[in-house]
Amino acid sequence: MGTVETLRSAGVREGDEVVVPAFGSRETAEAVVELGALPVFADVDADSFCLDPAAVADAVTPRTAAVVAVHRFGRPADMDWIRETGQRYGLLVVAADEPGAGRPGQDDVRRRQDRAAYLDERLTGVLTPSAVAGHTYEQYVVRVPGNGRPDRDAFARALRSRGVACRVPVQAPVYRLPGLRRDVFLPQTERAVDETLSLPVRVELSRRELQKMAGACNALGGLLRPAPQPAF
């Protein structure tokens, strides 16, 4: 059952509010709009890129009927805390896979996890994702240290010039996309949009290709420094 059908069958109606992630694809928010309900964007956890339960609580109003937690990049959302928040406010809680994510077999998952573990041990030029139980690594998403989007984009161009097929996983917060614009600023979402980069961990990658990618990242890592903070 899709998100629209799940929300409709649970009684979400026109005019209700539904809390959704601000970081990711637009499909979840559009499913809420399709029902005539209002998507309310909540910030994400800096580590998982999934909904932050505290941000969900902050977004709740008397009109809130449900919250949709999306598992991001193959990492499960913290459903225990989100369900606890939902119970506290009497909300329907829906867990959803990332739109477009496949259903890989166990062998493919294990091979991606092996590649992710290899990169976890060797990458020094970027901030690697936390290794948690159940992470299937639909994408291996790192943070590029430095000054946000300008440095991240320069880092990505340099990697591509070295033959590494990296990509920016999320181009903009959902609340800035046409048809879904809201006058909000969610700091962890903004930071994630500016700093994240997806590195390939597809099962076809050879050990030599992984070594090449790690070497390219590490060679660039020391070139990017955070901007100096003003003295007070």
mmCIF file with all atom_site columns, N, CA and C in Angstrom, residues 4-5 8 27-37:
data_model
loop_
_atom_site.group_PDB
_atom_site.id
_atom_site.type_symbol
_atom_site.label_atom_id
_atom_site.label_alt_id
_atom_site.label_comp_id
_atom_site.label_asym_id
_atom_site.label_entity_id
_atom_site.label_seq_id
_atom_site.pdbx_PDB_ins_code
_atom_site.Cartn_x
_atom_site.Cartn_y
_atom_site.Cartn_z
_atom_site.occupancy
_atom_site.B_iso_or_equiv
_atom_site.pdbx_formal_charge
_atom_site.auth_seq_id
_atom_site.auth_comp_id
_atom_site.auth_asym_id
_atom_site.auth_atom_id
_atom_site.pdbx_PDB_model_num
ATOM 1  N N  . VAL A 1 4  ? -0.188 7.442  -0.039 1.00 0.00 ? 4  VAL A N  1
ATOM 2  C CA . VAL A 1 4  ? -1.505 8.066  -0.178 1.00 0.00 ? 4  VAL A CA 1
ATOM 3  C C  . VAL A 1 4  ? -2.591 7.140  0.367  1.00 0.00 ? 4  VAL A C  1
ATOM 4  N N  . GLU A 1 5  ? -2.555 5.867  -0.046 1.00 0.00 ? 5  GLU A N  1
ATOM 5  C CA . GLU A 1 5  ? -3.584 4.918  0.382  1.00 0.00 ? 5  GLU A CA 1
ATOM 6  C C  . GLU A 1 5  ? -3.528 4.682  1.884  1.00 0.00 ? 5  GLU A C  1
ATOM 7  N N  . ARG A 1 8  ? -4.975 7.779  3.599  1.00 0.00 ? 8  ARG A N  1
ATOM 8  C CA . ARG A 1 8  ? -6.426 7.875  3.365  1.00 0.00 ? 8  ARG A CA 1
ATOM 9  C C  . ARG A 1 8  ? -7.170 6.828  4.188  1.00 0.00 ? 8  ARG A C  1
ATOM 10 N N  . GLU A 1 27 ? 8.220  13.453 -3.320 1.00 0.00 ? 27 GLU A N  1
ATOM 11 C CA . GLU A 1 27 ? 7.064  12.576 -3.480 1.00 0.00 ? 27 GLU A CA 1
ATOM 12 C C  . GLU A 1 27 ? 6.226  12.440 -2.219 1.00 0.00 ? 27 GLU A C  1
ATOM 13 N N  . THR A 1 28 ? 6.873  12.396 -1.057 1.00 0.00 ? 28 THR A N  1
ATOM 14 C CA . THR A 1 28 ? 6.115  12.231 0.186  1.00 0.00 ? 28 THR A CA 1
ATOM 15 C C  . THR A 1 28 ? 5.207  13.422 0.432  1.00 0.00 ? 28 THR A C  1
ATOM 16 N N  . ALA A 1 29 ? 5.746  14.637 0.261  1.00 0.00 ? 29 ALA A N  1
ATOM 17 C CA . ALA A 1 29 ? 4.924  15.840 0.440  1.00 0.00 ? 29 ALA A CA 1
ATOM 18 C C  . ALA A 1 29 ? 3.807  15.902 -0.604 1.00 0.00 ? 29 ALA A C  1
ATOM 19 N N  . GLU A 1 30 ? 4.109  15.481 -1.825 1.00 0.00 ? 30 GLU A N  1
ATOM 20 C CA . GLU A 1 30 ? 3.081  15.505 -2.874 1.00 0.00 ? 30 GLU A CA 1
ATOM 21 C C  . GLU A 1 30 ? 1.970  14.500 -2.592 1.00 0.00 ? 30 GLU A C  1
ATOM 22 N N  . ALA A 1 31 ? 2.293  13.378 -1.943 1.00 0.00 ? 31 ALA A N  1
ATOM 23 C CA . ALA A 1 31 ? 1.257  12.424 -1.569 1.00 0.00 ? 31 ALA A CA 1
ATOM 24 C C  . ALA A 1 31 ? 0.284  13.047 -0.569 1.00 0.00 ? 31 ALA A C  1
ATOM 25 N N  . VAL A 1 32 ? 0.811  13.850 0.339  1.00 0.00 ? 32 VAL A N  1
ATOM 26 C CA . VAL A 1 32 ? -0.048 14.548 1.306  1.00 0.00 ? 32 VAL A CA 1
ATOM 27 C C  . VAL A 1 32 ? -0.938 15.563 0.585  1.00 0.00 ? 32 VAL A C  1
ATOM 28 N N  . VAL A 1 33 ? -0.356 16.315 -0.334 1.00 0.00 ? 33 VAL A N  1
ATOM 29 C CA . VAL A 1 33 ? -1.121 17.307 -1.096 1.00 0.00 ? 33 VAL A CA 1
ATOM 30 C C  . VAL A 1 33 ? -2.230 16.632 -1.895 1.00 0.00 ? 33 VAL A C  1
ATOM 31 N N  . GLU A 1 34 ? -1.948 15.453 -2.425 1.00 0.00 ? 34 GLU A N  1
ATOM 32 C CA . GLU A 1 34 ? -2.945 14.719 -3.220 1.00 0.00 ? 34 GLU A CA 1
ATOM 33 C C  . GLU A 1 34 ? -4.211 14.442 -2.419 1.00 0.00 ? 34 GLU A C  1
ATOM 34 N N  . LEU A 1 35 ? -4.072 14.289 -1.126 1.00 0.00 ? 35 LEU A N  1
ATOM 35 C CA . LEU A 1 35 ? -5.228 14.057 -0.252 1.00 0.00 ? 35 LEU A CA 1
ATOM 36 C C  . LEU A 1 35 ? -5.958 15.345 0.105  1.00 0.00 ? 35 LEU A C  1
ATOM 37 N N  . GLY A 1 36 ? -5.388 16.491 -0.280 1.00 0.00 ? 36 GLY A N  1
ATOM 38 C CA . GLY A 1 36 ? -5.953 17.766 0.150  1.00 0.00 ? 36 GLY A CA 1
ATOM 39 C C  . GLY A 1 36 ? -5.481 18.180 1.522  1.00 0.00 ? 36 GLY A C  1
ATOM 40 N N  . ALA A 1 37 ? -4.532 17.431 2.083  1.00 0.00 ? 37 ALA A N  1
ATOM 41 C CA . ALA A 1 37 ? -3.965 17.777 3.388  1.00 0.00 ? 37 ALA A CA 1
ATOM 42 C C  . ALA A 1 37 ? -2.755 18.689 3.195  1.00 0.00 ? 37 ALA A C  1
#
